[in-house]
Short mmCIF file of C-alpha atoms in Angstrom, two decimals:
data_model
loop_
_atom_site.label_atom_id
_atom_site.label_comp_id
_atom_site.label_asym_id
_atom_site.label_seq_id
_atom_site.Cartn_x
_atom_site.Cartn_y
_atom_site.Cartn_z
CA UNK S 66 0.00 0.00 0.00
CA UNK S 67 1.08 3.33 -1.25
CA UNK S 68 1.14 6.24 1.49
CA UNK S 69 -1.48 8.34 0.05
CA UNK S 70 -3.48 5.05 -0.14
CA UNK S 71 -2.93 4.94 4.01
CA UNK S 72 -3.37 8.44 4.16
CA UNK S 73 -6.74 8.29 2.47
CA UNK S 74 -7.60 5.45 4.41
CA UNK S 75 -7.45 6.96 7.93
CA UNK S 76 -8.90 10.34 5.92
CA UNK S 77 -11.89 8.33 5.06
CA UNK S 78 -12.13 6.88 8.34
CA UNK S 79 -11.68 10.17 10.47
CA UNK S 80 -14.43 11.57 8.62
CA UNK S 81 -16.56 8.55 9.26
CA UNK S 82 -15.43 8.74 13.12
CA UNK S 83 -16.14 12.51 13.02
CA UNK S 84 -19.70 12.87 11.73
CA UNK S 85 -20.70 10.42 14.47
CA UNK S 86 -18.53 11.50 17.16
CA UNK S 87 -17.58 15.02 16.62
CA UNK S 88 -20.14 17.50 14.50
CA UNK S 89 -23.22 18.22 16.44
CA UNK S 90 -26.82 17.01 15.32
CA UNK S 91 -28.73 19.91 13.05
CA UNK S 92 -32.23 21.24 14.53
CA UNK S 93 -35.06 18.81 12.68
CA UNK S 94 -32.38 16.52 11.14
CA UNK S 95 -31.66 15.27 14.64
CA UNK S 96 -29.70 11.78 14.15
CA UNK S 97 -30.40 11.99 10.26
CA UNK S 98 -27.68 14.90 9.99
CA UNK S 99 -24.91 12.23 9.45
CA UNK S 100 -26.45 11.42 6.17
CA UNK S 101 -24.80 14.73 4.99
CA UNK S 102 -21.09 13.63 4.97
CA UNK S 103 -22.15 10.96 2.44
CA UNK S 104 -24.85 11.86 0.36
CA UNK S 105 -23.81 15.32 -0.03
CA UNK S 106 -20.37 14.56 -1.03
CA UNK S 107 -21.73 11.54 -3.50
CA UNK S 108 -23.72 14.13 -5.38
CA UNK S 109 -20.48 16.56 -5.40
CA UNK S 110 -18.71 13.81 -6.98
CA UNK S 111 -21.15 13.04 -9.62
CA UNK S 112 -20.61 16.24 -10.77
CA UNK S 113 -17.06 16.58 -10.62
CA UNK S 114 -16.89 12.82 -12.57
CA UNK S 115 -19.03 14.26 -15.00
CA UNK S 116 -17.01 17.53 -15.71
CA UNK S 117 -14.21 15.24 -16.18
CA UNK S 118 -15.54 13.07 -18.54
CA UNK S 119 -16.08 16.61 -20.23
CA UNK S 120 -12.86 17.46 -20.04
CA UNK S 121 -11.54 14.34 -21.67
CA UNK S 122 -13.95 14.19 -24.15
CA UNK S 123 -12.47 17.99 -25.53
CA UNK S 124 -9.09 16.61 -25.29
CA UNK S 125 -10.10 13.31 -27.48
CA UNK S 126 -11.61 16.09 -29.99
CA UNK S 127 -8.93 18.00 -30.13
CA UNK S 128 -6.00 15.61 -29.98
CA UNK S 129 -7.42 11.86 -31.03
CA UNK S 130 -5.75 10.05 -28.40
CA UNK S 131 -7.16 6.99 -27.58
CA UNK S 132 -6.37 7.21 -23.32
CA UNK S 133 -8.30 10.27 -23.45
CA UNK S 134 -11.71 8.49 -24.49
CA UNK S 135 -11.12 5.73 -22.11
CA UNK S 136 -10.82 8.47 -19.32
CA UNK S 137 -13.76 9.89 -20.29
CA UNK S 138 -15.49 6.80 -20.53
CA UNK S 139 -14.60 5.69 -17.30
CA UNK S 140 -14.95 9.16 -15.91
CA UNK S 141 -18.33 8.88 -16.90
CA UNK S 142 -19.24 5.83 -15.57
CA UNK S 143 -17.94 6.28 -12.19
CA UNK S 144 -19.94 9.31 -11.73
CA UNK S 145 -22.53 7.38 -12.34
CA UNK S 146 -21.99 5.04 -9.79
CA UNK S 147 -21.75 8.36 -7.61
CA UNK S 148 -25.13 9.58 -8.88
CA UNK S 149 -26.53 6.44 -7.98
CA UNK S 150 -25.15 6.58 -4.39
CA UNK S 151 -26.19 9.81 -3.73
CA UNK S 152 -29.78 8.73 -4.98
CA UNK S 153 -29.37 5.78 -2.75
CA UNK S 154 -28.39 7.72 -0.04
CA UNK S 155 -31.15 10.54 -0.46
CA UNK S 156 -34.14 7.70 -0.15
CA UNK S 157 -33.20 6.77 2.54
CA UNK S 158 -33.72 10.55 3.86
CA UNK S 159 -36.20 10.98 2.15
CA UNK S 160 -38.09 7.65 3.76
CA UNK S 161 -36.52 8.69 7.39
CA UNK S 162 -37.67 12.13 7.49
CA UNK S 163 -40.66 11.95 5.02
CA UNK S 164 -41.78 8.71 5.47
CA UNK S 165 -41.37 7.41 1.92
CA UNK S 166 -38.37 6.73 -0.52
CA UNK S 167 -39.71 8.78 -3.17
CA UNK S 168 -41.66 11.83 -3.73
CA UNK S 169 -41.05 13.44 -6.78
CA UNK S 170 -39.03 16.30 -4.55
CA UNK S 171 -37.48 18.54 -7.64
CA UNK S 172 -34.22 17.38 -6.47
CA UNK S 173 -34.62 13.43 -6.49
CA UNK S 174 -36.39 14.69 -10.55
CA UNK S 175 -33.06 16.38 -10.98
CA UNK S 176 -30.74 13.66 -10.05
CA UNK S 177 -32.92 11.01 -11.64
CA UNK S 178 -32.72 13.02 -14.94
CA UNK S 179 -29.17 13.15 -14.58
CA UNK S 180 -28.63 8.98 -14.58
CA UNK S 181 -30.93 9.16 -17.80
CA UNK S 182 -28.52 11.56 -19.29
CA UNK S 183 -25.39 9.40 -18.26
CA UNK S 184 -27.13 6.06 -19.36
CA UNK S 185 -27.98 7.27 -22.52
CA UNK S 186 -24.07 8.32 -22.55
CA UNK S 187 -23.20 4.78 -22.18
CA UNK S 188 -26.01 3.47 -24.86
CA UNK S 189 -24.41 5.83 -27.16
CA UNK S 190 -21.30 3.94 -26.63
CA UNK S 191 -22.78 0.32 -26.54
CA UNK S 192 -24.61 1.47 -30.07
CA UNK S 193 -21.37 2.42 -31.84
CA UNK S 194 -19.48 -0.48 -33.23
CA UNK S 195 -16.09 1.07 -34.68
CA UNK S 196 -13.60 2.56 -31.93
CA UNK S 197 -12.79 5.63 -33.36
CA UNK S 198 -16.09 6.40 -34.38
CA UNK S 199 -17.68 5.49 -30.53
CA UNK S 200 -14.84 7.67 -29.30
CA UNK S 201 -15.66 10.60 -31.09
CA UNK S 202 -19.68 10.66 -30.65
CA UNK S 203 -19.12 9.47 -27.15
CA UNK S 204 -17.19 12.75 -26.68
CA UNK S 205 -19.48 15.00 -28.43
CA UNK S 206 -22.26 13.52 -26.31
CA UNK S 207 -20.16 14.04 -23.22
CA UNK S 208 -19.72 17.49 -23.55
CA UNK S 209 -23.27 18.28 -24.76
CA UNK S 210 -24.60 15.81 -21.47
CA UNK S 211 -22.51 18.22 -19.29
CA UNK S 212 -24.61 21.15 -20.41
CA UNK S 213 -27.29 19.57 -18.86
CA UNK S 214 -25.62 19.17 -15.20
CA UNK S 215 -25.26 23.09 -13.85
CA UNK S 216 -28.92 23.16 -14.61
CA UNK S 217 -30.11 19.94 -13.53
CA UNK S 218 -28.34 20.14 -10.26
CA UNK S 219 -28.27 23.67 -9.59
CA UNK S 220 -31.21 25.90 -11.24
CA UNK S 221 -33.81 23.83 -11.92
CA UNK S 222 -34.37 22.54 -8.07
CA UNK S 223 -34.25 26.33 -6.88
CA UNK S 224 -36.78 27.22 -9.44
CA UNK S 225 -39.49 25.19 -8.17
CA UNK S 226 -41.85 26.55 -5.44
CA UNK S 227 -42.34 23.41 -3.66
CA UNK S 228 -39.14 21.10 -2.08
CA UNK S 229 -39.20 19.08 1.42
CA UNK S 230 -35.40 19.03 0.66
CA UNK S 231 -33.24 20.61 3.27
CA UNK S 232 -31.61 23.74 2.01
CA UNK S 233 -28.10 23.53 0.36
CA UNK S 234 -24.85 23.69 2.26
CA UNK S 235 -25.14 27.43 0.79
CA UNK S 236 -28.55 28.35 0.73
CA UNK S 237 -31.00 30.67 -1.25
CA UNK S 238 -29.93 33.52 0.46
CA UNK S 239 -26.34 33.16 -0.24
CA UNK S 240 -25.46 32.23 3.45
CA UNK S 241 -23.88 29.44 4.90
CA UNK S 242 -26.00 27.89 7.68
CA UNK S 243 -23.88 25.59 9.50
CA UNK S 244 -22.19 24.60 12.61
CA UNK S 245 -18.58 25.12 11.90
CA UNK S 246 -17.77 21.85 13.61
CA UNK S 247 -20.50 20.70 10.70
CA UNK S 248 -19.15 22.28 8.24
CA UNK S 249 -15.47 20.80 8.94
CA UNK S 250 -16.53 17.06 8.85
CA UNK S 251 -18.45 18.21 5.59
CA UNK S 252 -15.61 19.68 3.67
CA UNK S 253 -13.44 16.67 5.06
CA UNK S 254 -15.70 14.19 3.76
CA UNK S 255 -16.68 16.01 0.34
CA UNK S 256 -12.46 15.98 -0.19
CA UNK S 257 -11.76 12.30 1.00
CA UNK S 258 -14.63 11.31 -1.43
CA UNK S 259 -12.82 13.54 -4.11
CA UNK S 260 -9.58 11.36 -3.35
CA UNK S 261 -11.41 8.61 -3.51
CA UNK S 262 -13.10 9.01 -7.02
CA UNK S 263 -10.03 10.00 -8.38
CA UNK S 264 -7.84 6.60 -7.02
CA UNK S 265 -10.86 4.54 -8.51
CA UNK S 266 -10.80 6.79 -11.94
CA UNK S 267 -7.36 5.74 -12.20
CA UNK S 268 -7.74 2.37 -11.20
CA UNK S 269 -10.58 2.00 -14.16
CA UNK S 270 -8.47 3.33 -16.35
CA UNK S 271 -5.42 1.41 -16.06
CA UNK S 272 -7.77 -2.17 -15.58
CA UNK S 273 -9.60 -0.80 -19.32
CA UNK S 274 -5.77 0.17 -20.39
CA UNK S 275 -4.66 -3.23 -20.10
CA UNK S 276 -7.93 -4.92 -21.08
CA UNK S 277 -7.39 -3.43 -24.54
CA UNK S 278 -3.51 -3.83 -24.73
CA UNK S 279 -4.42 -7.91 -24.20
CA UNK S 280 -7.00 -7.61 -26.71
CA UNK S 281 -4.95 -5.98 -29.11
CA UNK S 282 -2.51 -8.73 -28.47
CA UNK S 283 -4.91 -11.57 -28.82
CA UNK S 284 -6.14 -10.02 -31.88
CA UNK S 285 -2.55 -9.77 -33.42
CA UNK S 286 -1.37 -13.42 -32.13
CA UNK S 287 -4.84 -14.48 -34.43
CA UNK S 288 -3.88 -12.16 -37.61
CA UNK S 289 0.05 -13.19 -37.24
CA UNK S 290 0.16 -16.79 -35.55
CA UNK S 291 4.48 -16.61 -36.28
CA UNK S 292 5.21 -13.65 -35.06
CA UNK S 293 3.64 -15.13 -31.54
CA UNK S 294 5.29 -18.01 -31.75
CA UNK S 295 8.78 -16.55 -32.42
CA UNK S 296 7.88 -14.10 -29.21
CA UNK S 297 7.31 -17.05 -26.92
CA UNK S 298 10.39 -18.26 -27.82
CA UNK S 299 12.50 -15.01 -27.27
CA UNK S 300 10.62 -15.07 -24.11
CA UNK S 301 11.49 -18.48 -23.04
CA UNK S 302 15.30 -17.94 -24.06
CA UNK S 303 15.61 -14.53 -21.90
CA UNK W 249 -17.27 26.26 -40.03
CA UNK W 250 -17.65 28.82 -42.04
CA UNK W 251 -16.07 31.77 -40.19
CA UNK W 252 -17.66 34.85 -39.94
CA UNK W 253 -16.12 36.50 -42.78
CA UNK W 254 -17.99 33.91 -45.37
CA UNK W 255 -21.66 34.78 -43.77
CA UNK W 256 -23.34 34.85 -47.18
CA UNK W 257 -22.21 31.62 -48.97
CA UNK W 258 -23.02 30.23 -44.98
CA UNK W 259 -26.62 31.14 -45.68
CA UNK W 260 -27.08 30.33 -48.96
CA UNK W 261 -26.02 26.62 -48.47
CA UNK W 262 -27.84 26.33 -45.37
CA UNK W 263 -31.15 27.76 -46.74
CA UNK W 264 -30.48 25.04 -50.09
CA UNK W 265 -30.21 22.33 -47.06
CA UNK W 266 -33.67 23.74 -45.31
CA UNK W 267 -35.41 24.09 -48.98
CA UNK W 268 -34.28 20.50 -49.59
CA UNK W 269 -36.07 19.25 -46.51
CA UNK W 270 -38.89 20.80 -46.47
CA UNK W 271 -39.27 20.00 -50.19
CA UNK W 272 -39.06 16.28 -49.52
CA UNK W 273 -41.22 16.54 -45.85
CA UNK W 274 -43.76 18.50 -48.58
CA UNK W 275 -43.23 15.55 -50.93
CA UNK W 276 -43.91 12.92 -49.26
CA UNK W 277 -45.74 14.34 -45.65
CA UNK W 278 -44.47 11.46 -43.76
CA UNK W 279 -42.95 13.72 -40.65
CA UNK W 280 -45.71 16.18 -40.37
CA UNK W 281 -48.09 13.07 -40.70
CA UNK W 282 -47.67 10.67 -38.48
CA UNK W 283 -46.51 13.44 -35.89
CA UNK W 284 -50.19 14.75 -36.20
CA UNK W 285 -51.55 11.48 -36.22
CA UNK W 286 -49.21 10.15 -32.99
CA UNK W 287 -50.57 13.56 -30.83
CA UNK W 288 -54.20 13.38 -31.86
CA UNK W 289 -54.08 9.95 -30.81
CA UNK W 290 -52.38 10.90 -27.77
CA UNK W 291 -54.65 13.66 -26.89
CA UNK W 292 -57.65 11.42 -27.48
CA UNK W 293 -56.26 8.95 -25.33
CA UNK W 294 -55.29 11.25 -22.40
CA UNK W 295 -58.30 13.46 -22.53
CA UNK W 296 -60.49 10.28 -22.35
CA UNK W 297 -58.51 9.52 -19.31
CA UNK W 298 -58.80 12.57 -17.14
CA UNK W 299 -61.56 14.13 -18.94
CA UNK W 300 -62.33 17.79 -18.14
CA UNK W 301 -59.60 17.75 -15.61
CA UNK W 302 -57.08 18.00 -18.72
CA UNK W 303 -58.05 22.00 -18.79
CA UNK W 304 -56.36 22.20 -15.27
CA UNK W 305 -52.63 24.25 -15.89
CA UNK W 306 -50.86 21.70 -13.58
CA UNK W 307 -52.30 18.88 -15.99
CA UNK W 308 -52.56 20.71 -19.25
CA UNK W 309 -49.05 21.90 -19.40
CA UNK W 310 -47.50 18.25 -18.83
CA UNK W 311 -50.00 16.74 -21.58
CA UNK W 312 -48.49 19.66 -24.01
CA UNK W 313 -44.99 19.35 -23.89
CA UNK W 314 -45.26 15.66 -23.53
CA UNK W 315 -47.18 15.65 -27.26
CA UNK W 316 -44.39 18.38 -28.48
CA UNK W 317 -41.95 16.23 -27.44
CA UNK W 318 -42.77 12.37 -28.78
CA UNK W 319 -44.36 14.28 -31.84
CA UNK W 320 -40.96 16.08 -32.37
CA UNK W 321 -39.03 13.04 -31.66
CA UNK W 322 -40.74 11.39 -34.28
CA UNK W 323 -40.24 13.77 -37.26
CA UNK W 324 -37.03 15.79 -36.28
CA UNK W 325 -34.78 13.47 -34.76
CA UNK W 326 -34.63 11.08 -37.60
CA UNK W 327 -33.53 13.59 -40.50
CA UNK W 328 -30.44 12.65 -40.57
CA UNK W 329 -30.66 8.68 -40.79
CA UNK W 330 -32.79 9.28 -43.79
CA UNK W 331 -30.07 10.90 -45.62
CA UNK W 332 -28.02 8.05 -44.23
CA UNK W 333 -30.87 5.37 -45.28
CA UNK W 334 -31.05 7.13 -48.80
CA UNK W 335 -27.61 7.13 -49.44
CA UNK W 336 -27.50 11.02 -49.48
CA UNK W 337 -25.38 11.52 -46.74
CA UNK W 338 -22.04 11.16 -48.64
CA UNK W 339 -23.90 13.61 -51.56
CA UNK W 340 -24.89 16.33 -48.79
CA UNK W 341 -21.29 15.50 -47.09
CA UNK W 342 -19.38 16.47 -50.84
CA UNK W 343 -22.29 19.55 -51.52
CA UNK W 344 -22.05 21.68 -48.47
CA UNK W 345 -20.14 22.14 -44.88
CA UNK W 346 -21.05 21.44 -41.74
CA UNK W 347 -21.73 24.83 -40.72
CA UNK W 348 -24.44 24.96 -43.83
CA UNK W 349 -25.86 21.45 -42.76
CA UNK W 350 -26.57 21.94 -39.42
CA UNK W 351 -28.05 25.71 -39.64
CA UNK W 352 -30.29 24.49 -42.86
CA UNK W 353 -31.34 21.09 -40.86
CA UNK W 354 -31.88 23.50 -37.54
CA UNK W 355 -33.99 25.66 -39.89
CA UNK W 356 -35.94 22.76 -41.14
CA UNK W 357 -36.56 21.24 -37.92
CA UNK W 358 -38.17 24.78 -36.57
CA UNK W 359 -40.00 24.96 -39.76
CA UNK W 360 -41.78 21.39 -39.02
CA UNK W 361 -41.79 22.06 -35.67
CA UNK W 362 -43.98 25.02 -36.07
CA UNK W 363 -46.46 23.12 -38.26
CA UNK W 364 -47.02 20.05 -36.41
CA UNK W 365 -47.33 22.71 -33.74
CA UNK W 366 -50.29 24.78 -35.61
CA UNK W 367 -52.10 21.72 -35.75
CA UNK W 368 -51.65 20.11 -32.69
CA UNK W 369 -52.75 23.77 -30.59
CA UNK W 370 -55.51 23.34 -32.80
CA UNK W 371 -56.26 20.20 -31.65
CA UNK W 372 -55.52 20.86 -27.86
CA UNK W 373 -57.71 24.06 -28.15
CA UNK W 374 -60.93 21.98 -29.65
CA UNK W 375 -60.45 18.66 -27.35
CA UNK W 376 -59.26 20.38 -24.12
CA UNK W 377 -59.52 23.85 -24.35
CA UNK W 378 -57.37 25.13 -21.53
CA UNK W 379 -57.91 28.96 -20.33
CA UNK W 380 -54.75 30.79 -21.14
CA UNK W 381 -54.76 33.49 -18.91
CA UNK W 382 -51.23 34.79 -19.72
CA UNK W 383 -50.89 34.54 -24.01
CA UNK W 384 -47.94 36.42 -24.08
CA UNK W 385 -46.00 34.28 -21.56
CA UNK W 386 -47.70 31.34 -23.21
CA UNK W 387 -46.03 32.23 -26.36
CA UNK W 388 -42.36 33.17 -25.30
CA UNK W 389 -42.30 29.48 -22.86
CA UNK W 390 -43.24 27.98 -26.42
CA UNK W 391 -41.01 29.70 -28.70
CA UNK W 392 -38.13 29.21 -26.82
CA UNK W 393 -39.51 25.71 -26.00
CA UNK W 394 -39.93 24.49 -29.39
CA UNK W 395 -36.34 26.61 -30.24
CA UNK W 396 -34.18 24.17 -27.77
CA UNK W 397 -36.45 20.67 -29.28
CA UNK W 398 -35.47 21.94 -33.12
CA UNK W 399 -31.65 22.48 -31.95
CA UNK W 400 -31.48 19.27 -29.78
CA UNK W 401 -33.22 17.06 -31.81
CA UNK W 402 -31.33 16.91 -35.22
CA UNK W 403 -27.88 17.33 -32.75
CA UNK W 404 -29.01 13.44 -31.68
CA UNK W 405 -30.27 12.74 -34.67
CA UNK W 406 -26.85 13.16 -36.39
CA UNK W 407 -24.88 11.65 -33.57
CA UNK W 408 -27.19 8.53 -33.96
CA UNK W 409 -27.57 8.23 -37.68
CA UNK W 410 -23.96 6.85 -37.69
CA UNK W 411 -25.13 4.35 -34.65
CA UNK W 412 -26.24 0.85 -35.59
CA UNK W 413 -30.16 0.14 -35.04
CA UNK W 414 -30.84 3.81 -34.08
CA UNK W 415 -34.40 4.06 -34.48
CA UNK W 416 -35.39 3.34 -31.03
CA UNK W 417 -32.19 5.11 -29.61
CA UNK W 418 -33.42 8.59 -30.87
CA UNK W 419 -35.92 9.00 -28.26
CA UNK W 420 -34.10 7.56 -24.85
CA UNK W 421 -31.29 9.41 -26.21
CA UNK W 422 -32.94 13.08 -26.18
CA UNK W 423 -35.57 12.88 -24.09
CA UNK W 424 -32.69 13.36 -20.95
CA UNK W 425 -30.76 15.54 -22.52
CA UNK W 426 -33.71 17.97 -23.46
CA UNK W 427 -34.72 17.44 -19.95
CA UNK W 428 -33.36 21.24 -18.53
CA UNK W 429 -35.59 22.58 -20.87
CA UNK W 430 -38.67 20.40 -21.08
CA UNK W 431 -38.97 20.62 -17.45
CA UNK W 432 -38.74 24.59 -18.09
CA UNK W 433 -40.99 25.10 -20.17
CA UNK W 434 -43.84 22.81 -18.16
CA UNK W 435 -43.02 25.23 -15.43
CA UNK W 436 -43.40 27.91 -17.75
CA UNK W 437 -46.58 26.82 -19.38
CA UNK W 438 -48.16 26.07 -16.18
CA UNK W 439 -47.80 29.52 -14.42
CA UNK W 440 -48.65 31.34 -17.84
CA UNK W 441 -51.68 29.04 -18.22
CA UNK W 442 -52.66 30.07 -14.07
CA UNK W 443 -52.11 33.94 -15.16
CA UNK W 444 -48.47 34.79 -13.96
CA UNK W 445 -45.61 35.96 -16.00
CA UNK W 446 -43.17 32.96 -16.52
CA UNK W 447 -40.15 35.10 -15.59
CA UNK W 448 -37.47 33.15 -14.27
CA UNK W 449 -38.51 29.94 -16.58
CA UNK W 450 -37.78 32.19 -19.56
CA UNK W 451 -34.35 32.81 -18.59
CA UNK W 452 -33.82 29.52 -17.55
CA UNK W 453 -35.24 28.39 -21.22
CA UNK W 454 -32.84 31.76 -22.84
CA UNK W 455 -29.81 30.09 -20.94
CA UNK W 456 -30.45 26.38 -21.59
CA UNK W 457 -31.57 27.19 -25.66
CA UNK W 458 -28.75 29.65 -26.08
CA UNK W 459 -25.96 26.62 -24.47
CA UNK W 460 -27.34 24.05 -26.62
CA UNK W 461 -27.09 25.84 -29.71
CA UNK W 462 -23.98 27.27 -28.85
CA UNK W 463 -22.32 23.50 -27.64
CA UNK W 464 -24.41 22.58 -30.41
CA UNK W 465 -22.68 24.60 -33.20
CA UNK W 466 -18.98 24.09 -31.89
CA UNK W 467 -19.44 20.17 -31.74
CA UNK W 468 -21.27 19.47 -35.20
CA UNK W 469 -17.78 19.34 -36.77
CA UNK W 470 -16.78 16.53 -35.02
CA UNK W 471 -20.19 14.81 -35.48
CA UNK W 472 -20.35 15.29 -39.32
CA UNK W 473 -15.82 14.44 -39.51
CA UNK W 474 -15.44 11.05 -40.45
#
């Protein structure tokens, strides 16, 4: 284990030990305040996955390097494994405070718009048979899904008149509303969950790197049975 | 793209593009007809479900944009695998730029739009016949409403028509990423249908429309590079 990797570890777990143990309960929220360290940060990581997979999918455009689609691809697909969590996460709220899992709040509309978006991402990929070709419309998709997110999550849930949902960490009025023991064990957790994406982005990547590389090698070892042969042997002789 | 500085020959090509389609949609009436025939049925079908309660703004601005939508779907987002079906992409690809394709297909797609539209407020007004006690806000949530379905639906249209089977994709594939704005311009709809001005929809529409075409525009290049 790499020291960051510790590091992250005992990150991860101080933040678990501290929204038990050391921030203070909120007024209403009462026990259901811990939920905050984890859904909250979830959600903050969809986003950031999602800008990402953005990201990458400009640099594909604009240089044509195959890494850069698989880091959007796996950018994207990781945040929505994030999206999903912080759904997760938010029904069970929703069911502890309201007293059911779902109810059409504008912000469980919002986030459940915003797995359509990134499953129709990955359709668009599943739908495209040539690489190059998937790797390009996959990009163009990515950055046109991303227009969609800073409305999705941010606008469109302060637009509507009706929401049981707590307000945000900031809120309509532009202040921050929190304990500052709170709001510690928040921005801890919301930057171990960062770390955390980003070991797991890099993870996918490498695991998709290498799934390809062996592909690419099965695929020339079919096309050029000799030239594997003759490799084996070099192999065996060093 | 065409850059600025070639403006005219941009316009020329892309109106030859949006006379081309609506010359073949006047042809052979397939878009405009089975979109009219899909939202009458839909109407019909809806209408007999809730009955008078359809005139309510909370359920008659839904049952709107929900028609626009699947009826838009079915005409606009499929332009572009019919050139690809009809072996006129590579033609179109050799006659004119991307910049001229995508304005003349945006043009065409707000053109049809605005017919199947005609026809099915016609419709709404005979079988439902919702108050509308704010036209003018009525109007901008649908201008702007139908403006980001004509620039969002041939954008997926054209990323799809190079897609294997992507007939059925068309629809799962827009319908989330028109979402900002659908859900918009219910909003919209529903509080000019009550009587208020739909203020802060609009903008939210302005900002959402304006992106996509913008993203849009930028990105086409890549979509129509092979």
């Amino acid at each position: 284990m790499k020291w960051w990797q510790a590091g992250l570890f005992l990150w991860m777990a101080g933040t678990i030990g501290a929204g038990f143990l050391y921030a203070p309960l909120a007024k209403k929220l009462e026990e259901h305040t811990r939920i905050i360290y984890f859904h909250i940060p979830a959600a903050w990581v969809s986003v950031v996955a999602f800008g990402v997979a953005g990201l990458y999918g400009a640099r594909y455009l604009w240089r044509r390097r195959p890494l850069d689609d698989l880091r959007s691809a796996a950018a994207a697909r990781l945040g929505l494994v994030f999206c999903l969590l912080a759904t997760v996460t938010g029904m069970l709220f929703a069911k502890a405070m309201w007293g059911e899992y779902w109810n059409w709040d504008p912000r469980q509309v919002s986030i459940f718009f915003l797995i359509l978006v990134y499953g129709a991402y990955l359709t668009l990929r599943a739908a495209v048979d040539d690489p190059e070709r998937r790797a390009r419309l996959a990009a163009v998709y990515a950055l046109l899904a991303f227009v969609t997110v800073p409305f999705l999550m941010f606008v469109l849930p302060r637009l509507s008149d009706f929401t049981l949902h707590p307000d945000p960490i900031v809120n309509r009025g532009g202040k921050l509303e929190m304990h500052p023991r709170m709001f510690g064990t928040f921005l801890s957790a919301t930057g171990a969950f960062t770390l955390l994406f980003f070991w797991m982005w890099w993870l996918d990547v490498r695991a998709e790197s290498a799934a390809r590389a062996a592909a690419e090698r099965e695929r020339a070892a079919r096309e050029h049975p000799q030239a594997e042969e003759v490799g084996l042997e070099r192999a065996a002789r060093a | 793209m065409s850059g600025p500085g070639r403006r005219s020959p941009l316009w020329r090509g892309a109106l030859a593009v949006w006379g081309k389609d609506v010359r073949a949609e006047w042809r052979s009436r397939y878009s405009v007809g089975s979109s009219i025939v899909f939202a009458a049925a839909t109407l019909a079908v809806l209408t007999l479900a809730v009955g008078f309660q359809a005139r309510r703004p909370e359920l008659a601005a839904p049952l709107l944009w929900t028609v626009l939508l699947f009826s838009a779907t079915a005409s606009l987002g499929h332009g572009f695998a019919r050139e690809v079906e009809g072996g006129t992409w590579d033609l179109l690809r050799q006659a004119a730029g991307p910049g001229e394709v995508l304005l003349g297909k945006w043009l065409a797609a707000a053109t049809l739009l605005a017919a199947i539209e005609a026809v099915i407020l016609a419709l709404g007004a005979v079988l439902i016949g919702p108050p509308v006690a704010d036209p003018a806000g009525f109007l901008a949530v649908l201008g702007l409403g139908s403006l980001a379905l004509a620039a969002g639906l041939p954008l997926v249209g054209a990323l799809l028509a190079q897609a294997r089977r992507h007939g059925g994709l068309v629809a799962a594939m827009a319908f989330p990423l028109l979402v900002p704005g659908l859900l918009a311009a219910v909003m919209g709809t529903r509080k000019a249908l009550a009587g208020s001005w739909p203020g802060d929809e609009l903008r939210m529409l302005a900002a959402f429309t304006g992106l996509l075409v913008v993203a849009g525009w930028r990105l086409f290049e890549f979509i129509w590079d092979e």
